[in-house]
């Protein structure tokens, strides 16, 4: 995990990053605790050595039949000092560990300064906006009989949906298209576990900030008298992205530098409570509790990290270019970037019914933040270093479907299928039966 030595070695860099984040993280408390812990730990070792030495002297005096009462009396005070330190040090160590686990990643110097998402910076645009306005994707899909929100709300609650007929096939076409494109680029396809343990979730994200967004799996025996039910011995969470189980997959491992980079294309359902999103995007399938996503993930050597970051973002842009969806790329500012990433870019696709760009891709370089916590290293010439971890959305199906439906809708209510998806989908148009 992250160590106080790492903090001491990078203290100026960490302080500058926290300042740019406008973070109230208590770095001075951590520095003070670290100094006190090291000083008191040294004192404890010295006192323990003195106790051992004095104990030998007392034993020697007793062996000779000489009076050892004065030394025994002195030892009583020594034992009290040792006992106090043995109680104090674990308390300090516990607080240090808590602070280390909650430290934000060090920002890359290229991250623009800003207070929130309103100050993210557009860096480029791609594509011609063919339809400046359109019906909403929900209205278009309802007209074609391909979406049922009402019954999903009855069965599961808000932000769930039933996809039907051609819309299911279009979703599957998107997934296969994205996977095929990534396989061509040397990615290994991974279908990960859909649940992971708390210990690993704390390794891949700042769970204290993120836990409200996750679905937690309850122990079935807590709600039942049936003792035959298998007990869940550890807290489990449904994954919000395949990034998290893929990042955790190599926890505690050491690679040779020749094994890197490892490139994975994860495909999984994603489950998100969307806490804090009350009243936002309540219509349709743009912001939902469950969707499929193809995710890119790379374990990299430190020196290759930013090269692979550009690669991931380029791969994501290429997918949207091949789909013919207008988009722009934004630099995420210091006030919006979150705890884990050192740098983050979003791709936002143009949504005609809203007349604006909306997020469809997030690309992050987490540098060694996750690997320090998960203890993932590589050996380079006998020196062990922490890998860098990088991730980027390839395709999040529901949001990409929204972009396709609105950008490719026709005045007669039909939807034209992007050329690259026709071989997967089997026809070039969805029309009302």
JSON list of C-alpha atoms in Angstrom, two decimals, residues 45-236:
[
{"chain": "A", "resi": 45, "resn": "UNK", "atom": "CA", "xyz": [13.22, -0.03, 20.30]},
{"chain": "A", "resi": 46, "resn": "UNK", "atom": "CA", "xyz": [15.86, 1.63, 22.48]},
{"chain": "A", "resi": 47, "resn": "UNK", "atom": "CA", "xyz": [13.82, 1.08, 25.65]},
{"chain": "A", "resi": 48, "resn": "UNK", "atom": "CA", "xyz": [13.17, -2.55, 24.74]},
{"chain": "A", "resi": 49, "resn": "UNK", "atom": "CA", "xyz": [16.87, -3.08, 24.15]},
{"chain": "A", "resi": 50, "resn": "UNK", "atom": "CA", "xyz": [17.64, -1.42, 27.49]},
{"chain": "A", "resi": 51, "resn": "UNK", "atom": "CA", "xyz": [15.04, -3.61, 29.23]},
{"chain": "A", "resi": 52, "resn": "UNK", "atom": "CA", "xyz": [16.54, -6.75, 27.75]},
{"chain": "A", "resi": 53, "resn": "UNK", "atom": "CA", "xyz": [20.03, -5.67, 28.77]},
{"chain": "A", "resi": 54, "resn": "UNK", "atom": "CA", "xyz": [18.93, -4.79, 32.32]},
{"chain": "A", "resi": 55, "resn": "UNK", "atom": "CA", "xyz": [17.01, -8.07, 32.62]},
{"chain": "A", "resi": 56, "resn": "UNK", "atom": "CA", "xyz": [20.21, -9.96, 31.86]},
{"chain": "A", "resi": 57, "resn": "UNK", "atom": "CA", "xyz": [22.06, -7.95, 34.55]},
{"chain": "A", "resi": 58, "resn": "UNK", "atom": "CA", "xyz": [19.33, -8.68, 37.11]},
{"chain": "A", "resi": 59, "resn": "UNK", "atom": "CA", "xyz": [19.46, -12.36, 36.28]},
{"chain": "A", "resi": 60, "resn": "UNK", "atom": "CA", "xyz": [23.25, -12.30, 36.66]},
{"chain": "A", "resi": 61, "resn": "UNK", "atom": "CA", "xyz": [23.04, -10.57, 40.07]},
{"chain": "A", "resi": 62, "resn": "UNK", "atom": "CA", "xyz": [20.47, -13.10, 41.29]},
{"chain": "A", "resi": 63, "resn": "UNK", "atom": "CA", "xyz": [22.64, -15.92, 40.04]},
{"chain": "A", "resi": 64, "resn": "UNK", "atom": "CA", "xyz": [25.51, -14.56, 42.13]},
{"chain": "A", "resi": 65, "resn": "UNK", "atom": "CA", "xyz": [23.21, -14.17, 45.14]},
{"chain": "A", "resi": 66, "resn": "UNK", "atom": "CA", "xyz": [23.60, -10.38, 45.12]},
{"chain": "A", "resi": 67, "resn": "UNK", "atom": "CA", "xyz": [20.92, -7.75, 45.83]},
{"chain": "A", "resi": 68, "resn": "UNK", "atom": "CA", "xyz": [19.04, -6.77, 42.63]},
{"chain": "A", "resi": 69, "resn": "UNK", "atom": "CA", "xyz": [16.18, -4.82, 44.28]},
{"chain": "A", "resi": 70, "resn": "UNK", "atom": "CA", "xyz": [17.37, -1.37, 43.14]},
{"chain": "A", "resi": 71, "resn": "UNK", "atom": "CA", "xyz": [17.64, -2.48, 39.51]},
{"chain": "A", "resi": 72, "resn": "UNK", "atom": "CA", "xyz": [14.24, -4.18, 39.70]},
{"chain": "A", "resi": 73, "resn": "UNK", "atom": "CA", "xyz": [12.75, -0.93, 41.01]},
{"chain": "A", "resi": 74, "resn": "UNK", "atom": "CA", "xyz": [14.28, 0.98, 38.10]},
{"chain": "A", "resi": 75, "resn": "UNK", "atom": "CA", "xyz": [12.90, -1.62, 35.68]},
{"chain": "A", "resi": 76, "resn": "UNK", "atom": "CA", "xyz": [9.36, -0.90, 36.87]},
{"chain": "A", "resi": 77, "resn": "UNK", "atom": "CA", "xyz": [9.51, 2.64, 35.47]},
{"chain": "A", "resi": 78, "resn": "UNK", "atom": "CA", "xyz": [11.06, 1.33, 32.26]},
{"chain": "A", "resi": 79, "resn": "UNK", "atom": "CA", "xyz": [8.23, -1.16, 31.82]},
{"chain": "A", "resi": 80, "resn": "UNK", "atom": "CA", "xyz": [5.65, 1.62, 32.25]},
{"chain": "A", "resi": 81, "resn": "UNK", "atom": "CA", "xyz": [7.33, 3.70, 29.53]},
{"chain": "A", "resi": 82, "resn": "UNK", "atom": "CA", "xyz": [7.37, 0.71, 27.19]},
{"chain": "A", "resi": 83, "resn": "UNK", "atom": "CA", "xyz": [3.72, -0.10, 27.92]},
{"chain": "A", "resi": 84, "resn": "UNK", "atom": "CA", "xyz": [2.65, 3.49, 27.19]},
{"chain": "A", "resi": 85, "resn": "UNK", "atom": "CA", "xyz": [4.51, 3.52, 23.87]},
{"chain": "A", "resi": 86, "resn": "UNK", "atom": "CA", "xyz": [3.16, 0.08, 22.91]},
{"chain": "A", "resi": 87, "resn": "UNK", "atom": "CA", "xyz": [-0.34, 1.50, 23.41]},
{"chain": "A", "resi": 88, "resn": "UNK", "atom": "CA", "xyz": [0.31, 4.85, 21.69]},
{"chain": "A", "resi": 89, "resn": "UNK", "atom": "CA", "xyz": [2.10, 3.61, 18.57]},
{"chain": "A", "resi": 90, "resn": "UNK", "atom": "CA", "xyz": [-0.72, 1.41, 17.20]},
{"chain": "A", "resi": 91, "resn": "UNK", "atom": "CA", "xyz": [-3.16, 4.31, 17.65]},
{"chain": "A", "resi": 92, "resn": "UNK", "atom": "CA", "xyz": [-0.92, 6.60, 15.61]},
{"chain": "A", "resi": 93, "resn": "UNK", "atom": "CA", "xyz": [-0.32, 3.85, 13.06]},
{"chain": "A", "resi": 94, "resn": "UNK", "atom": "CA", "xyz": [-4.07, 3.35, 12.62]},
{"chain": "A", "resi": 95, "resn": "UNK", "atom": "CA", "xyz": [-4.62, 7.06, 11.95]},
{"chain": "A", "resi": 96, "resn": "UNK", "atom": "CA", "xyz": [-1.67, 7.16, 9.55]},
{"chain": "A", "resi": 97, "resn": "UNK", "atom": "CA", "xyz": [-3.07, 4.20, 7.62]},
{"chain": "A", "resi": 98, "resn": "UNK", "atom": "CA", "xyz": [-6.48, 5.88, 7.40]},
{"chain": "A", "resi": 99, "resn": "UNK", "atom": "CA", "xyz": [-4.94, 9.10, 6.06]},
{"chain": "A", "resi": 100, "resn": "UNK", "atom": "CA", "xyz": [-2.79, 7.26, 3.53]},
{"chain": "A", "resi": 101, "resn": "UNK", "atom": "CA", "xyz": [-5.78, 5.33, 2.18]},
{"chain": "A", "resi": 102, "resn": "UNK", "atom": "CA", "xyz": [-7.74, 8.54, 1.72]},
{"chain": "A", "resi": 103, "resn": "UNK", "atom": "CA", "xyz": [-5.06, 10.62, -0.01]},
{"chain": "A", "resi": 104, "resn": "UNK", "atom": "CA", "xyz": [-6.02, 11.82, -3.51]},
{"chain": "A", "resi": 105, "resn": "UNK", "atom": "CA", "xyz": [-3.76, 11.01, -6.44]},
{"chain": "A", "resi": 106, "resn": "UNK", "atom": "CA", "xyz": [-1.12, 13.55, -7.43]},
{"chain": "A", "resi": 107, "resn": "UNK", "atom": "CA", "xyz": [-2.43, 15.58, -10.35]},
{"chain": "A", "resi": 108, "resn": "UNK", "atom": "CA", "xyz": [-0.56, 15.80, -13.61]},
{"chain": "A", "resi": 109, "resn": "UNK", "atom": "CA", "xyz": [0.62, 19.35, -14.28]},
{"chain": "A", "resi": 110, "resn": "UNK", "atom": "CA", "xyz": [-1.44, 19.48, -17.50]},
{"chain": "A", "resi": 111, "resn": "UNK", "atom": "CA", "xyz": [-4.77, 19.26, -15.63]},
{"chain": "A", "resi": 112, "resn": "UNK", "atom": "CA", "xyz": [-6.53, 22.65, -15.98]},
{"chain": "A", "resi": 113, "resn": "UNK", "atom": "CA", "xyz": [-7.46, 24.52, -12.83]},
{"chain": "A", "resi": 114, "resn": "UNK", "atom": "CA", "xyz": [-11.20, 24.89, -12.21]},
{"chain": "A", "resi": 115, "resn": "UNK", "atom": "CA", "xyz": [-13.80, 24.80, -9.48]},
{"chain": "A", "resi": 116, "resn": "UNK", "atom": "CA", "xyz": [-16.25, 22.26, -11.00]},
{"chain": "A", "resi": 117, "resn": "UNK", "atom": "CA", "xyz": [-17.47, 20.67, -14.25]},
{"chain": "A", "resi": 118, "resn": "UNK", "atom": "CA", "xyz": [-18.52, 24.06, -15.62]},
{"chain": "A", "resi": 119, "resn": "UNK", "atom": "CA", "xyz": [-14.82, 24.89, -15.97]},
{"chain": "A", "resi": 120, "resn": "UNK", "atom": "CA", "xyz": [-13.76, 21.78, -17.90]},
{"chain": "A", "resi": 121, "resn": "UNK", "atom": "CA", "xyz": [-11.92, 22.77, -21.08]},
{"chain": "A", "resi": 122, "resn": "UNK", "atom": "CA", "xyz": [-12.85, 21.74, -24.62]},
{"chain": "A", "resi": 123, "resn": "UNK", "atom": "CA", "xyz": [-9.69, 20.73, -26.51]},
{"chain": "A", "resi": 124, "resn": "UNK", "atom": "CA", "xyz": [-11.06, 19.52, -29.86]},
{"chain": "A", "resi": 125, "resn": "UNK", "atom": "CA", "xyz": [-14.20, 18.69, -31.83]},
{"chain": "A", "resi": 126, "resn": "UNK", "atom": "CA", "xyz": [-14.89, 16.05, -34.44]},
{"chain": "A", "resi": 127, "resn": "UNK", "atom": "CA", "xyz": [-17.72, 15.47, -36.89]},
{"chain": "A", "resi": 128, "resn": "UNK", "atom": "CA", "xyz": [-20.42, 17.42, -38.63]},
{"chain": "A", "resi": 129, "resn": "UNK", "atom": "CA", "xyz": [-23.68, 17.88, -36.75]},
{"chain": "A", "resi": 130, "resn": "UNK", "atom": "CA", "xyz": [-26.24, 16.54, -39.23]},
{"chain": "A", "resi": 131, "resn": "UNK", "atom": "CA", "xyz": [-29.27, 16.95, -37.01]},
{"chain": "A", "resi": 132, "resn": "UNK", "atom": "CA", "xyz": [-29.25, 19.99, -34.76]},
{"chain": "A", "resi": 133, "resn": "UNK", "atom": "CA", "xyz": [-32.55, 18.95, -33.22]},
{"chain": "A", "resi": 134, "resn": "UNK", "atom": "CA", "xyz": [-34.58, 15.76, -33.02]},
{"chain": "A", "resi": 135, "resn": "UNK", "atom": "CA", "xyz": [-37.24, 14.04, -30.97]},
{"chain": "A", "resi": 136, "resn": "UNK", "atom": "CA", "xyz": [-35.90, 12.53, -27.77]},
{"chain": "A", "resi": 137, "resn": "UNK", "atom": "CA", "xyz": [-34.55, 9.01, -28.06]},
{"chain": "A", "resi": 138, "resn": "UNK", "atom": "CA", "xyz": [-37.36, 7.83, -25.77]},
{"chain": "A", "resi": 139, "resn": "UNK", "atom": "CA", "xyz": [-40.05, 9.21, -28.10]},
{"chain": "A", "resi": 140, "resn": "UNK", "atom": "CA", "xyz": [-38.31, 7.72, -31.14]},
{"chain": "A", "resi": 141, "resn": "UNK", "atom": "CA", "xyz": [-38.00, 4.29, -29.51]},
{"chain": "A", "resi": 142, "resn": "UNK", "atom": "CA", "xyz": [-41.57, 4.33, -28.20]},
{"chain": "A", "resi": 143, "resn": "UNK", "atom": "CA", "xyz": [-42.74, 5.09, -31.73]},
{"chain": "A", "resi": 144, "resn": "UNK", "atom": "CA", "xyz": [-40.92, 1.97, -32.92]},
{"chain": "A", "resi": 145, "resn": "UNK", "atom": "CA", "xyz": [-42.09, -0.19, -30.00]},
{"chain": "A", "resi": 146, "resn": "UNK", "atom": "CA", "xyz": [-38.52, -0.93, -28.88]},
{"chain": "A", "resi": 147, "resn": "UNK", "atom": "CA", "xyz": [-38.49, 0.41, -25.31]},
{"chain": "A", "resi": 148, "resn": "UNK", "atom": "CA", "xyz": [-40.66, -0.14, -22.24]},
{"chain": "A", "resi": 149, "resn": "UNK", "atom": "CA", "xyz": [-39.83, 2.15, -19.33]},
{"chain": "A", "resi": 150, "resn": "UNK", "atom": "CA", "xyz": [-43.25, 1.99, -17.67]},
{"chain": "A", "resi": 151, "resn": "UNK", "atom": "CA", "xyz": [-43.25, -1.75, -17.01]},
{"chain": "A", "resi": 152, "resn": "UNK", "atom": "CA", "xyz": [-39.60, -1.67, -15.93]},
{"chain": "A", "resi": 153, "resn": "UNK", "atom": "CA", "xyz": [-40.51, 0.99, -13.35]},
{"chain": "A", "resi": 154, "resn": "UNK", "atom": "CA", "xyz": [-43.31, -1.27, -12.09]},
{"chain": "A", "resi": 155, "resn": "UNK", "atom": "CA", "xyz": [-40.98, -4.26, -11.77]},
{"chain": "A", "resi": 156, "resn": "UNK", "atom": "CA", "xyz": [-37.69, -2.66, -10.70]},
{"chain": "A", "resi": 157, "resn": "UNK", "atom": "CA", "xyz": [-38.24, 1.04, -10.00]},
{"chain": "A", "resi": 158, "resn": "UNK", "atom": "CA", "xyz": [-37.01, 4.18, -11.73]},
{"chain": "A", "resi": 159, "resn": "UNK", "atom": "CA", "xyz": [-34.05, 4.25, -14.13]},
{"chain": "A", "resi": 160, "resn": "UNK", "atom": "CA", "xyz": [-34.59, 0.68, -15.34]},
{"chain": "A", "resi": 161, "resn": "UNK", "atom": "CA", "xyz": [-35.82, -0.38, -18.78]},
{"chain": "A", "resi": 162, "resn": "UNK", "atom": "CA", "xyz": [-36.83, -3.19, -21.10]},
{"chain": "A", "resi": 163, "resn": "UNK", "atom": "CA", "xyz": [-35.12, -3.14, -24.50]},
{"chain": "A", "resi": 164, "resn": "UNK", "atom": "CA", "xyz": [-37.00, -5.01, -27.24]},
{"chain": "A", "resi": 165, "resn": "UNK", "atom": "CA", "xyz": [-36.39, -6.61, -30.62]},
{"chain": "A", "resi": 166, "resn": "UNK", "atom": "CA", "xyz": [-34.03, -4.59, -32.87]},
{"chain": "A", "resi": 167, "resn": "UNK", "atom": "CA", "xyz": [-32.82, -2.43, -29.97]},
{"chain": "A", "resi": 168, "resn": "UNK", "atom": "CA", "xyz": [-31.47, -5.54, -28.22]},
{"chain": "A", "resi": 169, "resn": "UNK", "atom": "CA", "xyz": [-29.71, -6.58, -31.41]},
{"chain": "A", "resi": 170, "resn": "UNK", "atom": "CA", "xyz": [-28.31, -3.08, -31.91]},
{"chain": "A", "resi": 171, "resn": "UNK", "atom": "CA", "xyz": [-26.89, -3.15, -28.37]},
{"chain": "A", "resi": 172, "resn": "UNK", "atom": "CA", "xyz": [-25.25, -6.51, -29.05]},
{"chain": "A", "resi": 173, "resn": "UNK", "atom": "CA", "xyz": [-23.90, -5.19, -32.36]},
{"chain": "A", "resi": 174, "resn": "UNK", "atom": "CA", "xyz": [-22.27, -2.26, -30.55]},
{"chain": "A", "resi": 175, "resn": "UNK", "atom": "CA", "xyz": [-20.61, -4.59, -28.04]},
{"chain": "A", "resi": 176, "resn": "UNK", "atom": "CA", "xyz": [-19.24, -6.91, -30.71]},
{"chain": "A", "resi": 177, "resn": "UNK", "atom": "CA", "xyz": [-18.05, -3.99, -32.85]},
{"chain": "A", "resi": 178, "resn": "UNK", "atom": "CA", "xyz": [-16.11, -2.47, -29.92]},
{"chain": "A", "resi": 179, "resn": "UNK", "atom": "CA", "xyz": [-14.58, -5.81, -28.90]},
{"chain": "A", "resi": 180, "resn": "UNK", "atom": "CA", "xyz": [-13.51, -6.62, -32.47]},
{"chain": "A", "resi": 181, "resn": "UNK", "atom": "CA", "xyz": [-11.85, -3.22, -32.83]},
{"chain": "A", "resi": 182, "resn": "UNK", "atom": "CA", "xyz": [-9.91, -3.66, -29.59]},
{"chain": "A", "resi": 183, "resn": "UNK", "atom": "CA", "xyz": [-8.85, -7.22, -30.40]},
{"chain": "A", "resi": 184, "resn": "UNK", "atom": "CA", "xyz": [-7.31, -5.85, -33.61]},
{"chain": "A", "resi": 185, "resn": "UNK", "atom": "CA", "xyz": [-5.25, -3.54, -31.38]},
{"chain": "A", "resi": 186, "resn": "UNK", "atom": "CA", "xyz": [-3.91, -6.36, -29.21]},
{"chain": "A", "resi": 187, "resn": "UNK", "atom": "CA", "xyz": [-6.36, -6.30, -26.31]},
{"chain": "A", "resi": 188, "resn": "UNK", "atom": "CA", "xyz": [-7.33, -9.48, -24.45]},
{"chain": "A", "resi": 189, "resn": "UNK", "atom": "CA", "xyz": [-11.08, -9.80, -23.88]},
{"chain": "A", "resi": 190, "resn": "UNK", "atom": "CA", "xyz": [-12.10, -10.26, -20.23]},
{"chain": "A", "resi": 191, "resn": "UNK", "atom": "CA", "xyz": [-15.51, -11.05, -18.77]},
{"chain": "A", "resi": 192, "resn": "UNK", "atom": "CA", "xyz": [-14.86, -10.39, -15.06]},
{"chain": "A", "resi": 193, "resn": "UNK", "atom": "CA", "xyz": [-16.77, -11.29, -11.89]},
{"chain": "A", "resi": 194, "resn": "UNK", "atom": "CA", "xyz": [-19.78, -9.01, -11.43]},
{"chain": "A", "resi": 195, "resn": "UNK", "atom": "CA", "xyz": [-19.22, -8.79, -7.66]},
{"chain": "A", "resi": 196, "resn": "UNK", "atom": "CA", "xyz": [-16.05, -7.98, -5.72]},
{"chain": "A", "resi": 197, "resn": "UNK", "atom": "CA", "xyz": [-15.03, -7.82, -2.06]},
{"chain": "A", "resi": 198, "resn": "UNK", "atom": "CA", "xyz": [-14.81, -4.62, -0.06]},
{"chain": "A", "resi": 199, "resn": "UNK", "atom": "CA", "xyz": [-11.01, -4.95, 0.37]},
{"chain": "A", "resi": 200, "resn": "UNK", "atom": "CA", "xyz": [-10.53, -4.83, -3.39]},
{"chain": "A", "resi": 201, "resn": "UNK", "atom": "CA", "xyz": [-13.01, -2.01, -3.91]},
{"chain": "A", "resi": 202, "resn": "UNK", "atom": "CA", "xyz": [-11.05, 0.07, -1.41]},
{"chain": "A", "resi": 203, "resn": "UNK", "atom": "CA", "xyz": [-7.97, -0.70, -3.50]},
{"chain": "A", "resi": 204, "resn": "UNK", "atom": "CA", "xyz": [-9.34, 0.57, -6.79]},
{"chain": "A", "resi": 205, "resn": "UNK", "atom": "CA", "xyz": [-11.37, 3.60, -5.71]},
{"chain": "A", "resi": 206, "resn": "UNK", "atom": "CA", "xyz": [-11.97, 6.00, -2.84]},
{"chain": "A", "resi": 207, "resn": "UNK", "atom": "CA", "xyz": [-14.76, 3.90, -1.39]},
{"chain": "A", "resi": 208, "resn": "UNK", "atom": "CA", "xyz": [-15.64, 6.49, 1.24]},
{"chain": "A", "resi": 209, "resn": "UNK", "atom": "CA", "xyz": [-16.67, 8.90, -1.53]},
{"chain": "A", "resi": 210, "resn": "UNK", "atom": "CA", "xyz": [-18.03, 6.22, -3.86]},
{"chain": "A", "resi": 211, "resn": "UNK", "atom": "CA", "xyz": [-19.87, 3.70, -1.68]},
{"chain": "A", "resi": 212, "resn": "UNK", "atom": "CA", "xyz": [-23.24, 5.45, -1.97]},
{"chain": "A", "resi": 213, "resn": "UNK", "atom": "CA", "xyz": [-23.09, 4.89, -5.74]},
{"chain": "A", "resi": 214, "resn": "UNK", "atom": "CA", "xyz": [-22.70, 1.11, -5.35]},
{"chain": "A", "resi": 215, "resn": "UNK", "atom": "CA", "xyz": [-25.12, -1.74, -4.77]},
{"chain": "A", "resi": 216, "resn": "UNK", "atom": "CA", "xyz": [-24.09, -3.76, -1.73]},
{"chain": "A", "resi": 217, "resn": "UNK", "atom": "CA", "xyz": [-24.91, -7.46, -1.44]},
{"chain": "A", "resi": 218, "resn": "UNK", "atom": "CA", "xyz": [-26.60, -8.31, 1.86]},
{"chain": "A", "resi": 219, "resn": "UNK", "atom": "CA", "xyz": [-26.07, -11.60, 3.66]},
{"chain": "A", "resi": 220, "resn": "UNK", "atom": "CA", "xyz": [-29.21, -13.67, 2.87]},
{"chain": "A", "resi": 221, "resn": "UNK", "atom": "CA", "xyz": [-29.12, -15.26, 6.35]},
{"chain": "A", "resi": 222, "resn": "UNK", "atom": "CA", "xyz": [-29.74, -11.86, 7.93]},
{"chain": "A", "resi": 223, "resn": "UNK", "atom": "CA", "xyz": [-33.19, -11.82, 6.32]},
{"chain": "A", "resi": 224, "resn": "UNK", "atom": "CA", "xyz": [-34.04, -15.52, 6.70]},
{"chain": "A", "resi": 225, "resn": "UNK", "atom": "CA", "xyz": [-34.22, -18.27, 9.28]},
{"chain": "A", "resi": 226, "resn": "UNK", "atom": "CA", "xyz": [-33.00, -20.79, 6.71]},
{"chain": "A", "resi": 227, "resn": "UNK", "atom": "CA", "xyz": [-29.57, -21.79, 8.05]},
{"chain": "A", "resi": 228, "resn": "UNK", "atom": "CA", "xyz": [-28.83, -23.83, 4.93]},
{"chain": "A", "resi": 229, "resn": "UNK", "atom": "CA", "xyz": [-28.21, -20.62, 3.01]},
{"chain": "A", "resi": 230, "resn": "UNK", "atom": "CA", "xyz": [-24.55, -20.05, 2.29]},
{"chain": "A", "resi": 231, "resn": "UNK", "atom": "CA", "xyz": [-23.15, -17.31, 4.47]},
{"chain": "A", "resi": 232, "resn": "UNK", "atom": "CA", "xyz": [-21.48, -14.32, 2.82]},
{"chain": "A", "resi": 233, "resn": "UNK", "atom": "CA", "xyz": [-18.40, -13.97, 4.98]},
{"chain": "A", "resi": 234, "resn": "UNK", "atom": "CA", "xyz": [-17.20, -10.71, 3.41]},
{"chain": "A", "resi": 235, "resn": "UNK", "atom": "CA", "xyz": [-18.98, -7.62, 2.16]},
{"chain": "A", "resi": 236, "resn": "UNK", "atom": "CA", "xyz": [-19.57, -7.75, -1.58]}
]
